[in-house]
CSV table of C-alpha atoms in Angstrom, one decimal:
chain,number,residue,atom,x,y,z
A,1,UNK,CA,21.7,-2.3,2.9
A,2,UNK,CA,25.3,-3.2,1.4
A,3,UNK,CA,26.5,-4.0,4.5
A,4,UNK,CA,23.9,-5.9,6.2
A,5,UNK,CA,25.4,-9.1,7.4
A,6,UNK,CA,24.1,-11.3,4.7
A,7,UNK,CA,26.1,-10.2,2.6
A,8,UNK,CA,28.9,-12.8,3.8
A,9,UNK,CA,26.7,-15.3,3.0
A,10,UNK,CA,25.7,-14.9,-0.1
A,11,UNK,CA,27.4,-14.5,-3.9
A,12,UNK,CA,25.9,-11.5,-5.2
A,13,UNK,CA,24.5,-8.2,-3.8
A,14,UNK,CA,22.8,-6.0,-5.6
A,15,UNK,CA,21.3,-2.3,-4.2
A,16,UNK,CA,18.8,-0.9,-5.4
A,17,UNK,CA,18.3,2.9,-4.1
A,18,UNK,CA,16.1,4.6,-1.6
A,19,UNK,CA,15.5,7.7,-0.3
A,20,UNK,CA,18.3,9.0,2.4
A,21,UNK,CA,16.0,9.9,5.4
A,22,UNK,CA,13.0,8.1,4.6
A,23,UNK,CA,13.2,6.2,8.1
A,24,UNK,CA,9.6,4.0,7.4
A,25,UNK,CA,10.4,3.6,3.8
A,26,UNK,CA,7.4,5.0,2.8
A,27,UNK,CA,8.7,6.1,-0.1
A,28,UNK,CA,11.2,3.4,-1.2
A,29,UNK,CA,8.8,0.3,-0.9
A,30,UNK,CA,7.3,0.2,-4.9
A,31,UNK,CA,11.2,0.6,-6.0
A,32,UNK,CA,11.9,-2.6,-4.0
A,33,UNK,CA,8.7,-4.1,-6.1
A,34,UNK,CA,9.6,-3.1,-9.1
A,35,UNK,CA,13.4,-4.3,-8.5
A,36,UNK,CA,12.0,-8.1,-7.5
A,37,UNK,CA,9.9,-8.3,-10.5
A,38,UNK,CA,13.0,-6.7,-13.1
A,39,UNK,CA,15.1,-9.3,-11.3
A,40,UNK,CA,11.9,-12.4,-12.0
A,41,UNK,CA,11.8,-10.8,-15.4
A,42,UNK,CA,15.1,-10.8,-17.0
A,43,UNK,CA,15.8,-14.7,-14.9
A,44,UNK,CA,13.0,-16.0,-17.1
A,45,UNK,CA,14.4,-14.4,-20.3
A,46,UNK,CA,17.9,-15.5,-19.9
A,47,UNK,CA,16.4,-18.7,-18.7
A,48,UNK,CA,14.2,-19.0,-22.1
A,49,UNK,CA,11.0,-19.5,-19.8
A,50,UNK,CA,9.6,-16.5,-21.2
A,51,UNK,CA,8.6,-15.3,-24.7
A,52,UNK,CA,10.3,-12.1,-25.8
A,53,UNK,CA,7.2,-10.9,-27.5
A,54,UNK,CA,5.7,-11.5,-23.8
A,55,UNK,CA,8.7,-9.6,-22.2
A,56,UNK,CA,8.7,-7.1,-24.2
A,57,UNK,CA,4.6,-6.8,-23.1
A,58,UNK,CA,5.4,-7.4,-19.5
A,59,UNK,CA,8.5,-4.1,-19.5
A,60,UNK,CA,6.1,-1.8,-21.3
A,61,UNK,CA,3.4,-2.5,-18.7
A,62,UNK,CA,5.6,-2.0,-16.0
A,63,UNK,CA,6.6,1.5,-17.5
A,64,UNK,CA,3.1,2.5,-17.6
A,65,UNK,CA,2.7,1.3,-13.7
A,66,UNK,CA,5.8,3.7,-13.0
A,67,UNK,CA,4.0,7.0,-14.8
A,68,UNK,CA,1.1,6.5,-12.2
A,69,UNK,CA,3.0,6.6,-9.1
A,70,UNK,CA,3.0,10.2,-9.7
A,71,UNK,CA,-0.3,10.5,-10.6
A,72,UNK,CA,-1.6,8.5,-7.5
A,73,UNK,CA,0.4,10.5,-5.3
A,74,UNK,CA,-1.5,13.6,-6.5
A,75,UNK,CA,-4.8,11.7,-6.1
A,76,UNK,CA,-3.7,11.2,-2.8
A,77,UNK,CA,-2.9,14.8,-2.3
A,78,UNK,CA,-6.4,16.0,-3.3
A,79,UNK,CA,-8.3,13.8,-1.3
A,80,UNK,CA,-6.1,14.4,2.0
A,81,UNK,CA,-6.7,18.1,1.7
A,82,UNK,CA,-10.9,17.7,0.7
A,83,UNK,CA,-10.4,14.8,3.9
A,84,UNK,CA,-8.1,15.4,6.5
A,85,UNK,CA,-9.6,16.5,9.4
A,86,UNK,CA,-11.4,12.6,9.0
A,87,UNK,CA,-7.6,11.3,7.9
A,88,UNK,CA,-6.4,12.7,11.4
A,89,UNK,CA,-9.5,10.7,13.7
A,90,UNK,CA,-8.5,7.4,12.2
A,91,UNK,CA,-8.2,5.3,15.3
A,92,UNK,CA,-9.2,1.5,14.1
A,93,UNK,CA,-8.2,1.2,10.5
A,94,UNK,CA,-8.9,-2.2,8.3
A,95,UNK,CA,-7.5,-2.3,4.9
A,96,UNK,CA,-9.1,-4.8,2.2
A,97,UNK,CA,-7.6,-6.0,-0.6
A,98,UNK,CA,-8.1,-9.2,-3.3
A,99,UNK,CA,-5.8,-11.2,-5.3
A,100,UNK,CA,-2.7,-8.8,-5.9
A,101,UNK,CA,-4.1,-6.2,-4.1
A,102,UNK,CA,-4.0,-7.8,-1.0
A,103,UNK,CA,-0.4,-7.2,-0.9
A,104,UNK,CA,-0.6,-3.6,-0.9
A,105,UNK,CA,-3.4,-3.9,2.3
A,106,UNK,CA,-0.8,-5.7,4.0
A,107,UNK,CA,1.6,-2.8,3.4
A,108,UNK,CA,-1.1,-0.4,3.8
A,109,UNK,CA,-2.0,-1.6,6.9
A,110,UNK,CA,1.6,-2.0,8.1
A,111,UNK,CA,2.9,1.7,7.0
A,112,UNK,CA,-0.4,3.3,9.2
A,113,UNK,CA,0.2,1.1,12.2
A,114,UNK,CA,4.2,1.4,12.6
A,115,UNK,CA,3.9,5.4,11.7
A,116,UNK,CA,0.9,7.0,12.7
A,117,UNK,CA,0.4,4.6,15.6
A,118,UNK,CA,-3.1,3.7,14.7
A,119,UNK,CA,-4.3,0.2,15.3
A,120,UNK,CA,-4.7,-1.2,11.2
A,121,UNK,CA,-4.7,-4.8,9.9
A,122,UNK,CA,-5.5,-5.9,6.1
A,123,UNK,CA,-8.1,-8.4,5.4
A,124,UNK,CA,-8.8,-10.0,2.4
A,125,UNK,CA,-12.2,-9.3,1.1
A,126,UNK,CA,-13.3,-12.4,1.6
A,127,UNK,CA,-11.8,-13.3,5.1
A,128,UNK,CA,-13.6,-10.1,5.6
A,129,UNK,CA,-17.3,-11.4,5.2
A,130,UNK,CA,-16.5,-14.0,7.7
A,131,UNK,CA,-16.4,-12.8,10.9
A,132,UNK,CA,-14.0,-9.2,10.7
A,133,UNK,CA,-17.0,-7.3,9.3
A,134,UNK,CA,-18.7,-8.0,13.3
A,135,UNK,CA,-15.5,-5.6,14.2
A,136,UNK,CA,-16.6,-2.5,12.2
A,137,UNK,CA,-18.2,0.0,14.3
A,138,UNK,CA,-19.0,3.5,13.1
A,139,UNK,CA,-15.6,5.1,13.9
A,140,UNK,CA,-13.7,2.3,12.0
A,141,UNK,CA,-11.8,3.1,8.9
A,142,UNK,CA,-12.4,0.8,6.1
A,143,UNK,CA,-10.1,1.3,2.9
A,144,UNK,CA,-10.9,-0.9,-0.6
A,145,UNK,CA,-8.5,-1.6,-2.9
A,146,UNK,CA,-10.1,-1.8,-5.9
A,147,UNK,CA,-8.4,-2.6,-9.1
A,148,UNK,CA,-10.3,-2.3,-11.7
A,149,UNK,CA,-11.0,-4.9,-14.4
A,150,UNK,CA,-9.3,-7.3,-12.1
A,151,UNK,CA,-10.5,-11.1,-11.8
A,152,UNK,CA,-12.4,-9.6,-7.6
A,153,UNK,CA,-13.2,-6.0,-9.2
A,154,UNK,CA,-17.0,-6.7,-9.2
A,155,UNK,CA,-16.7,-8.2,-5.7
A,156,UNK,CA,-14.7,-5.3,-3.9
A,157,UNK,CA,-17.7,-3.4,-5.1
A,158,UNK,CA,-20.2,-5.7,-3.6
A,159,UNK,CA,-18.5,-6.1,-0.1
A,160,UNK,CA,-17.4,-1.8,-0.4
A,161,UNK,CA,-21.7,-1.3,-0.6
A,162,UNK,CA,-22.7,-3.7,2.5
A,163,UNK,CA,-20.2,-2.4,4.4
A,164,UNK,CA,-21.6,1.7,3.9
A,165,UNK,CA,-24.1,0.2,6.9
A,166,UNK,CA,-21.7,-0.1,9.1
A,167,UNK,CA,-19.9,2.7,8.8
A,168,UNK,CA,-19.4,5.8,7.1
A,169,UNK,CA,-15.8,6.0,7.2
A,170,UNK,CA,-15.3,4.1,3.9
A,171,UNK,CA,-12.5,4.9,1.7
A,172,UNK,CA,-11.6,3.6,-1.9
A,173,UNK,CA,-8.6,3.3,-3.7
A,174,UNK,CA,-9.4,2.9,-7.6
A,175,UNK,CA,-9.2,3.5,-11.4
A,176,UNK,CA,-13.1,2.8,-12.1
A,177,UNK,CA,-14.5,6.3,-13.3
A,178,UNK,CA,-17.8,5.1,-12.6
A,179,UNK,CA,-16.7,3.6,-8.4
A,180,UNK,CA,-19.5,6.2,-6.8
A,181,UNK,CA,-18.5,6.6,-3.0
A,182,UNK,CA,-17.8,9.8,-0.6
A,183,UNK,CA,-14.2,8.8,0.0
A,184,UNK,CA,-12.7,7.9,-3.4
A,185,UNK,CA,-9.3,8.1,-4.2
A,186,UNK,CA,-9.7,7.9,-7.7
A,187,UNK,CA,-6.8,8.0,-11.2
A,188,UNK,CA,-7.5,7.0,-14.8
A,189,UNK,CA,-7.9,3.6,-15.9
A,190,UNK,CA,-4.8,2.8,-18.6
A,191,UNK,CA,-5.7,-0.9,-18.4
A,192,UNK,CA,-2.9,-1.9,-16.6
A,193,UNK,CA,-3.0,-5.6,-15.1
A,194,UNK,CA,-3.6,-5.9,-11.3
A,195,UNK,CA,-0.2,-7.9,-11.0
A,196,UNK,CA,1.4,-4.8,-11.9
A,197,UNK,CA,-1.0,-2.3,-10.0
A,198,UNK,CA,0.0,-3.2,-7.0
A,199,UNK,CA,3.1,-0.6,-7.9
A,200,UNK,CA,1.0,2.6,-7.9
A,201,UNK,CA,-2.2,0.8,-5.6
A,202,UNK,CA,0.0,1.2,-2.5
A,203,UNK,CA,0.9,5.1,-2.9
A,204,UNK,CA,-1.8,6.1,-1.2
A,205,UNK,CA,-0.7,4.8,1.8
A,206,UNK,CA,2.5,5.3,2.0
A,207,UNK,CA,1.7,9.2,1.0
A,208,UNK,CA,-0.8,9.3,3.8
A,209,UNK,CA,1.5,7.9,6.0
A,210,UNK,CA,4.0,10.5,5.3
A,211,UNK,CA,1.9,13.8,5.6
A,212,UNK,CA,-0.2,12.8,8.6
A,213,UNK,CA,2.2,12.4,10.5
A,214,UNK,CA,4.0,15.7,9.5
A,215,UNK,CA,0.7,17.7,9.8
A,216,UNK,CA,-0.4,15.8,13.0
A,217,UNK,CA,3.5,15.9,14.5
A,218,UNK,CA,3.3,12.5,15.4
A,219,UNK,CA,5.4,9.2,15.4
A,220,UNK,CA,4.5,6.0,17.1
A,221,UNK,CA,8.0,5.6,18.3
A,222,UNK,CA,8.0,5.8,22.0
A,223,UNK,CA,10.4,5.1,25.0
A,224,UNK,CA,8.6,2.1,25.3
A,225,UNK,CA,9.1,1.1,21.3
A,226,UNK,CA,12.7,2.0,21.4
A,227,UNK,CA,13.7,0.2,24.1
A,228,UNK,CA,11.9,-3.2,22.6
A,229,UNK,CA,13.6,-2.4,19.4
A,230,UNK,CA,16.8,-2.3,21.3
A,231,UNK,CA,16.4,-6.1,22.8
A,232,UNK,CA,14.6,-7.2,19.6
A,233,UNK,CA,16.5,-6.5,16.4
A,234,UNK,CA,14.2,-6.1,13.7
A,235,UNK,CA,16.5,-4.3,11.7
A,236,UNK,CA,20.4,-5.9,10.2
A,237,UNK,CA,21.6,-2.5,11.8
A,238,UNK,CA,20.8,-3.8,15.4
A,239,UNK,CA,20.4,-7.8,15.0
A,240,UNK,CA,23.1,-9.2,17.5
């Protein structure tokens, strides 16, 4: 937002796009990502901090990341039609990530809470094992994000088996062709480092976000909601 009022306080604004409409920005979130990190990217190469032979690495891996986001929104689209009717009951949602990843639960978790209205937190994995895991009933929701090859890939997979005993309702989110599980949201492995998959690893959620509440016709603004949002600015549109 151009005209938020920061921009009196600051030297240089710079936009980067979204989608006109897209109210949660469940759509827009990975361009912000990929913005920050172009922005980290080219400081360090003006700045000489950086190798160019490591840059030019760095840009092509980032270009591969931006290929998948279509491909993981297709993913996504299979599995929510094989799944829905189980997308739909999701009442208590936990979302686990690792390293990297455990940005995308954290969005994740956000994008189902604040549009669908379900009750969903992120946890990293190994929070998880200490005392969240006592939560999980049957009906919970469990979603891994798994990236595969990464430094906690081996662990997700560890923590993603125990937790099959308490509940069914385990989904993952993955580029391991050989992840066996019921709920898989699975694309090809192009080798991409977890830094960067944290573009495409959070699709899924915003996707999900997006259609089930279409399908389902629901939004967890309420009266109540609107009128806390109208005391409490959360937004630069309606900060006093």
């Amino acid at each position: 937002n151009v005209d938020a009022p920061i921009k009196n306080e600051v030297k240089l604004i710079a936009s980067y796009g979204n989608t006109p409409g897209d109210h949660f920005v469940t759509k827009g979130m990975a361009v912000s990502t990929l913005f920050l990190m172009l922005v980290a990217l080219e400081s360090a190469l003006a700045l000489k901090t950086i190798e160019p032979t490591k840059y030019d690495k760095i840009v092509k891996e980032l270009q591969k990341a931006v290929r998948k986001i279509d491909e993981a929104r297709v993913a996504t689209e299979k599995f929510y039609e094989e799944h829905k009717i189980m997308m739909w009951q999701m009442e208590r949602v936990m979302v686990l990530g690792a390293g990297p990843s455990y940005a995308d639960a954290m969005e994740g978790a956000l994008k189902l809470t604040e549009t669908y209205g379900c009750s969903a937190n992120a946890v990293e994995v190994e929070e998880y094992c200490h005392g969240p895991q006592c939560e999980v009933k049957k009906d919970t929701t469990v979603f891994f994000i798994d990236a595969a090859g990464g430094k906690s890939s081996e662990r997700i997979h560890q923590v993603y088996g125990v937790t099959r005993f308490l509940t069914d309702r385990a989904v993952v989110i993955t580029t391991d062709e050989n992840f066996d599980a019921p709920y898989v949201i699975r694309m090809k492995d192009d080798k991409i480092e977890e830094e960067i998959a944290v573009l495409y690893e959070v699709v899924p959620f915003q996707y999900l976000s997006d259609i089930i509440c279409k399908d389902e016709r629901v939004t967890s603004i309420s009266r109540e909601v609107r009128k806390f949002d109208r005391y409490i600015g959360n937004k630069t549109l309606n900060i006093k």
